[in-house]
Amino acid sequence: MLIFPLLTHLKPIRNRFFAPKGLLLLLLIAPLANSVEQTKPAQTLGLQQAVSKTLEQNPTLVAFGYQFEAQAGRVQQAGLKPNPELTLAVEDAFGSGELTGMDSAETTLGISWVLEGQQRRERVNASQARTSVLEVERDIQRLDAAAKSARLYMLALALQTRLQQAEQAIDFARNVVKVIEQRVNAGNSPAAESARAKVELSRRLLEHEDIEHELLVAKRQLAAQWGATQVDFTAVEGTLTQLPKVASYSELKSRLDQNPRLQYFVTSERWEESQLALAKAQSKPQWRLSAGVKHLAATDDQALVAGVAVPLGVFDRQQGRITEARALMALNRAEREAEQIQLDTNLYGTHQELLHSLHIVNAYQTEILPALATALNETRRAYDLGRYSYLEWQAVQRDYLDAQNTLIEASLAAHLKAIELERLTGVAIAPATTTSTTTDSTTN
């Protein structure tokens, strides 16, 4: 399922910005959404909630909304008619002889206006086409913002999981220190083993502190996605090992045309076509009509006057713009083809990386971690019987903890690749059944 439904129900910040027309809102995987109840405690944050808050309040998206207000003004301006011109002309006045003074003057009061017609229509069409381009640019920004929020959310979830495992490692290390001190006091182990165990405990405590700081930063970065300067949640919800199922590459590729980056080139081409039509319309001469009243002072008579002015099309002053518009249309088509190839390549690579991450997770869950858990328990028994040294026991402990971290990293990578696939295609990646590793058996 998608992280959130098509966002027509969200309360708008800017009217046109948050009321998309024909919007492809994929947005991103929600393998965690199935495991999260819709009624959440105030101190926790769900993935769908984080993405929704981003789309409603992200500062960059809100700022982009003003582009539509500016564009509405451009459309309005393009449709305005030119004002008529009022003219006053005086002839045969203040001359010599019979034309002295104003006695023989001819005064004409007239009004003239330009017949735009097609030019105004093409200006409006070009402005409206630019609005469509802005709508696709908005979709791209929304898509990227939602994807970024989902990635930051998954990073915070992975750090939470690492923190939990670090706490388990600390408990384990403390238990080891206690066991070894008992053996040292009984004279069954050298004091050096106790010192080594305490050093290991100190390392685990430092690692826990490092993860705490990283988690604080990740939460702050996530909150910044919706413009918050303080973190208003204590934890993110979900299970990192609830991994996505993978659609086939052919199925994903069939949805690639829904990527708004490709739609951008389609709408841009329409805008370039409108620019070409406008340039052609502007190359045609604009007629100017005029009408007025003439007063003849000599006879005190009046007469109507009318006229038309037609510019001679000797020189086409729009040739350069027409050539430019045609070249930009060709450029747009070439860039769309290049973008199509790049997206297809990225899709294939991301799909393969997701398959690889899922393979790693499966191997660690079903083979490596269970085997290491068994080895750790057996090594502990052998150590109690004096067959293994502390160093051998410690080596297996570290292998197990390293394997747990590798599982977390691979799970995070799988989620991030699935998010990228949805960003590229809009195909919702279904979550798989939650799985877990055998960690409890090693803490005793």
Short mmCIF file of N, CA and C in Angstrom, two decimals, residues 79-181:
data_model
loop_
_atom_site.label_atom_id
_atom_site.label_comp_id
_atom_site.label_asym_id
_atom_site.label_seq_id
_atom_site.Cartn_x
_atom_site.Cartn_y
_atom_site.Cartn_z
N GLY A 79 -4.03 38.04 -20.83
CA GLY A 79 -5.35 38.19 -21.43
C GLY A 79 -5.86 39.61 -21.49
N LEU A 80 -5.09 40.57 -20.94
CA LEU A 80 -5.57 41.95 -20.94
C LEU A 80 -5.50 42.56 -22.34
N LYS A 81 -6.50 43.33 -22.67
CA LYS A 81 -6.55 44.01 -23.96
C LYS A 81 -5.78 45.33 -23.88
N PRO A 82 -5.20 45.76 -24.99
CA PRO A 82 -4.50 47.06 -24.97
C PRO A 82 -5.50 48.21 -24.85
N ASN A 83 -5.10 49.24 -24.15
CA ASN A 83 -5.97 50.41 -24.01
C ASN A 83 -6.05 51.19 -25.32
N PRO A 84 -7.22 51.76 -25.63
CA PRO A 84 -7.32 52.62 -26.83
C PRO A 84 -6.53 53.91 -26.60
N GLU A 85 -6.15 54.55 -27.70
CA GLU A 85 -5.39 55.79 -27.63
C GLU A 85 -6.25 56.97 -28.10
N LEU A 86 -6.22 58.03 -27.33
CA LEU A 86 -6.95 59.24 -27.68
C LEU A 86 -5.95 60.22 -28.29
N THR A 87 -6.29 60.73 -29.48
CA THR A 87 -5.38 61.65 -30.18
C THR A 87 -6.07 62.98 -30.45
N LEU A 88 -5.28 64.05 -30.41
CA LEU A 88 -5.75 65.39 -30.73
C LEU A 88 -4.74 66.01 -31.69
N ALA A 89 -5.18 66.36 -32.87
CA ALA A 89 -4.29 66.93 -33.88
C ALA A 89 -4.82 68.28 -34.35
N VAL A 90 -3.93 69.25 -34.44
CA VAL A 90 -4.30 70.60 -34.93
C VAL A 90 -3.46 70.90 -36.16
N GLU A 91 -4.13 71.29 -37.25
CA GLU A 91 -3.44 71.61 -38.50
C GLU A 91 -3.82 73.03 -38.95
N ASP A 92 -2.96 73.61 -39.82
CA ASP A 92 -3.21 74.92 -40.42
C ASP A 92 -3.44 76.00 -39.35
N ALA A 93 -2.63 76.03 -38.33
CA ALA A 93 -2.76 77.02 -37.27
C ALA A 93 -1.43 77.72 -37.04
N PHE A 94 -1.52 79.02 -36.62
CA PHE A 94 -0.35 79.81 -36.27
C PHE A 94 0.67 79.83 -37.40
N GLY A 95 0.15 79.98 -38.60
CA GLY A 95 1.03 80.09 -39.76
C GLY A 95 1.16 81.55 -40.20
N SER A 96 1.22 81.74 -41.49
CA SER A 96 1.34 83.10 -42.05
C SER A 96 0.21 83.35 -43.03
N GLY A 97 0.03 84.61 -43.33
CA GLY A 97 -1.03 84.95 -44.28
C GLY A 97 -2.38 84.57 -43.76
N GLU A 98 -3.14 83.86 -44.58
CA GLU A 98 -4.49 83.44 -44.20
C GLU A 98 -4.50 82.43 -43.06
N LEU A 99 -3.34 81.80 -42.80
CA LEU A 99 -3.28 80.77 -41.75
C LEU A 99 -2.82 81.32 -40.42
N THR A 100 -2.83 82.66 -40.29
CA THR A 100 -2.44 83.27 -39.03
C THR A 100 -3.46 82.92 -37.95
N GLY A 101 -2.94 82.61 -36.74
CA GLY A 101 -3.82 82.29 -35.62
C GLY A 101 -4.56 80.99 -35.83
N MET A 102 -5.78 80.92 -35.29
CA MET A 102 -6.57 79.68 -35.32
C MET A 102 -7.78 79.79 -36.24
N ASP A 103 -7.88 80.89 -37.01
CA ASP A 103 -9.08 81.10 -37.82
C ASP A 103 -9.28 80.03 -38.88
N SER A 104 -8.18 79.51 -39.42
CA SER A 104 -8.31 78.50 -40.48
C SER A 104 -7.86 77.11 -40.00
N ALA A 105 -7.77 76.97 -38.68
CA ALA A 105 -7.26 75.70 -38.13
C ALA A 105 -8.25 74.55 -38.34
N GLU A 106 -7.70 73.37 -38.52
CA GLU A 106 -8.48 72.13 -38.58
C GLU A 106 -8.07 71.27 -37.38
N THR A 107 -9.00 70.99 -36.52
CA THR A 107 -8.74 70.23 -35.29
C THR A 107 -9.43 68.87 -35.37
N THR A 108 -8.65 67.83 -35.13
CA THR A 108 -9.20 66.47 -35.20
C THR A 108 -9.03 65.79 -33.85
N LEU A 109 -10.14 65.33 -33.28
CA LEU A 109 -10.13 64.55 -32.04
C LEU A 109 -10.50 63.10 -32.41
N GLY A 110 -9.58 62.20 -32.15
CA GLY A 110 -9.81 60.81 -32.58
C GLY A 110 -9.43 59.80 -31.52
N ILE A 111 -9.83 58.56 -31.76
CA ILE A 111 -9.51 57.43 -30.89
C ILE A 111 -9.06 56.27 -31.78
N SER A 112 -8.04 55.55 -31.32
CA SER A 112 -7.52 54.43 -32.11
C SER A 112 -7.23 53.25 -31.20
N TRP A 113 -7.28 52.07 -31.76
CA TRP A 113 -6.99 50.87 -30.98
C TRP A 113 -6.41 49.81 -31.89
N VAL A 114 -5.60 48.93 -31.26
CA VAL A 114 -4.92 47.86 -31.98
C VAL A 114 -5.80 46.62 -31.96
N LEU A 115 -5.90 45.95 -33.10
CA LEU A 115 -6.64 44.70 -33.19
C LEU A 115 -5.67 43.54 -32.95
N GLU A 116 -5.67 43.01 -31.70
CA GLU A 116 -4.73 41.92 -31.38
C GLU A 116 -5.28 40.56 -31.83
N GLY A 117 -6.47 40.25 -31.40
CA GLY A 117 -7.09 38.99 -31.84
C GLY A 117 -6.26 37.77 -31.49
N GLN A 118 -5.66 37.14 -32.49
CA GLN A 118 -4.95 35.88 -32.32
C GLN A 118 -3.76 36.02 -31.39
N GLN A 119 -3.08 37.15 -31.42
CA GLN A 119 -1.91 37.32 -30.56
C GLN A 119 -2.29 37.21 -29.08
N ARG A 120 -3.39 37.82 -28.69
CA ARG A 120 -3.81 37.74 -27.30
C ARG A 120 -4.18 36.31 -26.93
N ARG A 121 -4.86 35.61 -27.80
CA ARG A 121 -5.23 34.22 -27.53
C ARG A 121 -3.98 33.36 -27.34
N GLU A 122 -2.98 33.57 -28.19
CA GLU A 122 -1.76 32.76 -28.08
C GLU A 122 -0.97 33.13 -26.82
N ARG A 123 -1.01 34.39 -26.41
CA ARG A 123 -0.35 34.77 -25.16
C ARG A 123 -0.98 34.04 -23.98
N VAL A 124 -2.31 34.00 -23.97
CA VAL A 124 -3.02 33.31 -22.89
C VAL A 124 -2.70 31.81 -22.92
N ASN A 125 -2.71 31.22 -24.11
CA ASN A 125 -2.39 29.79 -24.23
C ASN A 125 -1.00 29.49 -23.71
N ALA A 126 -0.03 30.35 -24.05
CA ALA A 126 1.34 30.15 -23.60
C ALA A 126 1.44 30.24 -22.08
N SER A 127 0.74 31.20 -21.49
CA SER A 127 0.77 31.35 -20.03
C SER A 127 0.11 30.16 -19.35
N GLN A 128 -0.99 29.68 -19.90
CA GLN A 128 -1.65 28.52 -19.31
C GLN A 128 -0.80 27.26 -19.44
N ALA A 129 -0.07 27.15 -20.55
CA ALA A 129 0.84 26.01 -20.70
C ALA A 129 1.95 26.07 -19.67
N ARG A 130 2.42 27.27 -19.35
CA ARG A 130 3.44 27.41 -18.32
C ARG A 130 2.90 27.00 -16.96
N THR A 131 1.61 27.22 -16.71
CA THR A 131 1.00 26.78 -15.46
C THR A 131 1.06 25.26 -15.35
N SER A 132 0.83 24.56 -16.46
CA SER A 132 0.90 23.10 -16.44
C SER A 132 2.32 22.63 -16.11
N VAL A 133 3.31 23.34 -16.61
CA VAL A 133 4.70 22.99 -16.29
C VAL A 133 4.96 23.16 -14.80
N LEU A 134 4.44 24.24 -14.23
CA LEU A 134 4.61 24.47 -12.80
C LEU A 134 3.94 23.37 -11.97
N GLU A 135 2.80 22.89 -12.44
CA GLU A 135 2.11 21.81 -11.73
C GLU A 135 2.96 20.55 -11.67
N VAL A 136 3.64 20.24 -12.77
CA VAL A 136 4.50 19.05 -12.77
C VAL A 136 5.72 19.30 -11.89
N GLU A 137 6.28 20.51 -11.94
CA GLU A 137 7.40 20.82 -11.06
C GLU A 137 7.00 20.68 -9.59
N ARG A 138 5.76 21.08 -9.27
CA ARG A 138 5.25 20.90 -7.92
C ARG A 138 5.18 19.41 -7.56
N ASP A 139 4.70 18.59 -8.50
CA ASP A 139 4.62 17.15 -8.24
C ASP A 139 6.00 16.56 -7.96
N ILE A 140 6.99 17.00 -8.72
CA ILE A 140 8.35 16.50 -8.53
C ILE A 140 8.86 16.89 -7.15
N GLN A 141 8.63 18.13 -6.74
CA GLN A 141 9.09 18.58 -5.43
C GLN A 141 8.38 17.83 -4.31
N ARG A 142 7.09 17.62 -4.46
CA ARG A 142 6.34 16.86 -3.45
C ARG A 142 6.86 15.43 -3.36
N LEU A 143 7.11 14.84 -4.51
CA LEU A 143 7.62 13.47 -4.55
C LEU A 143 8.97 13.37 -3.86
N ASP A 144 9.86 14.30 -4.16
CA ASP A 144 11.20 14.27 -3.57
C ASP A 144 11.14 14.54 -2.07
N ALA A 145 10.28 15.47 -1.65
CA ALA A 145 10.16 15.77 -0.22
C ALA A 145 9.62 14.57 0.55
N ALA A 146 8.62 13.90 -0.01
CA ALA A 146 8.06 12.72 0.64
C ALA A 146 9.08 11.60 0.72
N ALA A 147 9.84 11.41 -0.37
CA ALA A 147 10.86 10.36 -0.38
C ALA A 147 11.94 10.66 0.66
N LYS A 148 12.34 11.91 0.75
CA LYS A 148 13.36 12.27 1.74
C LYS A 148 12.86 12.03 3.15
N SER A 149 11.61 12.37 3.42
CA SER A 149 11.05 12.12 4.75
C SER A 149 11.01 10.63 5.06
N ALA A 150 10.64 9.83 4.07
CA ALA A 150 10.60 8.38 4.28
C ALA A 150 12.00 7.84 4.56
N ARG A 151 13.00 8.35 3.83
CA ARG A 151 14.37 7.88 4.07
C ARG A 151 14.85 8.27 5.48
N LEU A 152 14.57 9.51 5.89
CA LEU A 152 14.98 9.94 7.23
C LEU A 152 14.24 9.14 8.30
N TYR A 153 12.99 8.83 8.03
CA TYR A 153 12.21 8.02 8.98
C TYR A 153 12.85 6.64 9.13
N MET A 154 13.21 6.02 8.02
CA MET A 154 13.81 4.69 8.09
C MET A 154 15.17 4.73 8.76
N LEU A 155 15.92 5.80 8.55
CA LEU A 155 17.20 5.95 9.23
C LEU A 155 17.00 6.03 10.74
N ALA A 156 16.01 6.82 11.17
CA ALA A 156 15.72 6.91 12.60
C ALA A 156 15.29 5.56 13.16
N LEU A 157 14.49 4.82 12.40
CA LEU A 157 14.06 3.50 12.86
C LEU A 157 15.24 2.55 12.98
N ALA A 158 16.17 2.61 12.02
CA ALA A 158 17.35 1.75 12.08
C ALA A 158 18.22 2.10 13.29
N LEU A 159 18.36 3.39 13.58
CA LEU A 159 19.15 3.80 14.75
C LEU A 159 18.46 3.38 16.05
N GLN A 160 17.14 3.44 16.07
CA GLN A 160 16.42 2.93 17.24
C GLN A 160 16.69 1.46 17.45
N THR A 161 16.68 0.71 16.36
CA THR A 161 16.94 -0.73 16.46
C THR A 161 18.37 -0.99 16.92
N ARG A 162 19.31 -0.21 16.39
CA ARG A 162 20.70 -0.36 16.83
C ARG A 162 20.85 -0.01 18.31
N LEU A 163 20.10 0.99 18.75
CA LEU A 163 20.18 1.38 20.15
C LEU A 163 19.67 0.26 21.05
N GLN A 164 18.59 -0.39 20.62
CA GLN A 164 18.07 -1.51 21.39
C GLN A 164 19.09 -2.64 21.47
N GLN A 165 19.73 -2.93 20.35
CA GLN A 165 20.73 -3.99 20.35
C GLN A 165 21.97 -3.59 21.15
N ALA A 166 22.29 -2.29 21.13
CA ALA A 166 23.42 -1.82 21.95
C ALA A 166 23.11 -2.00 23.44
N GLU A 167 21.86 -1.77 23.81
CA GLU A 167 21.47 -1.99 25.20
C GLU A 167 21.58 -3.47 25.57
N GLN A 168 21.18 -4.35 24.64
CA GLN A 168 21.33 -5.78 24.89
C GLN A 168 22.80 -6.16 25.01
N ALA A 169 23.64 -5.54 24.17
CA ALA A 169 25.08 -5.83 24.23
C ALA A 169 25.67 -5.38 25.56
N ILE A 170 25.18 -4.25 26.08
CA ILE A 170 25.66 -3.76 27.38
C ILE A 170 25.27 -4.73 28.49
N ASP A 171 24.01 -5.17 28.45
CA ASP A 171 23.57 -6.15 29.44
C ASP A 171 24.40 -7.42 29.35
N PHE A 172 24.68 -7.85 28.16
CA PHE A 172 25.48 -9.05 27.95
C PHE A 172 26.89 -8.85 28.51
N ALA A 173 27.49 -7.67 28.20
CA ALA A 173 28.85 -7.40 28.67
C ALA A 173 28.91 -7.33 30.19
N ARG A 174 27.88 -6.75 30.81
CA ARG A 174 27.85 -6.70 32.27
C ARG A 174 27.76 -8.11 32.87
N ASN A 175 26.96 -8.94 32.22
CA ASN A 175 26.83 -10.32 32.69
C ASN A 175 28.17 -11.05 32.56
N VAL A 176 28.90 -10.77 31.47
CA VAL A 176 30.21 -11.40 31.28
C VAL A 176 31.17 -10.95 32.38
N VAL A 177 31.17 -9.65 32.68
CA VAL A 177 32.05 -9.14 33.74
C VAL A 177 31.73 -9.85 35.06
N LYS A 178 30.45 -10.01 35.34
CA LYS A 178 30.05 -10.66 36.59
C LYS A 178 30.53 -12.10 36.63
N VAL A 179 30.36 -12.83 35.53
CA VAL A 179 30.77 -14.24 35.48
C VAL A 179 32.28 -14.36 35.65
N ILE A 180 33.03 -13.52 34.96
CA ILE A 180 34.50 -13.62 35.01
C ILE A 180 35.03 -13.24 36.38
N GLU A 181 34.44 -12.21 36.99
CA GLU A 181 34.89 -11.82 38.33
C GLU A 181 34.67 -12.95 39.33
#
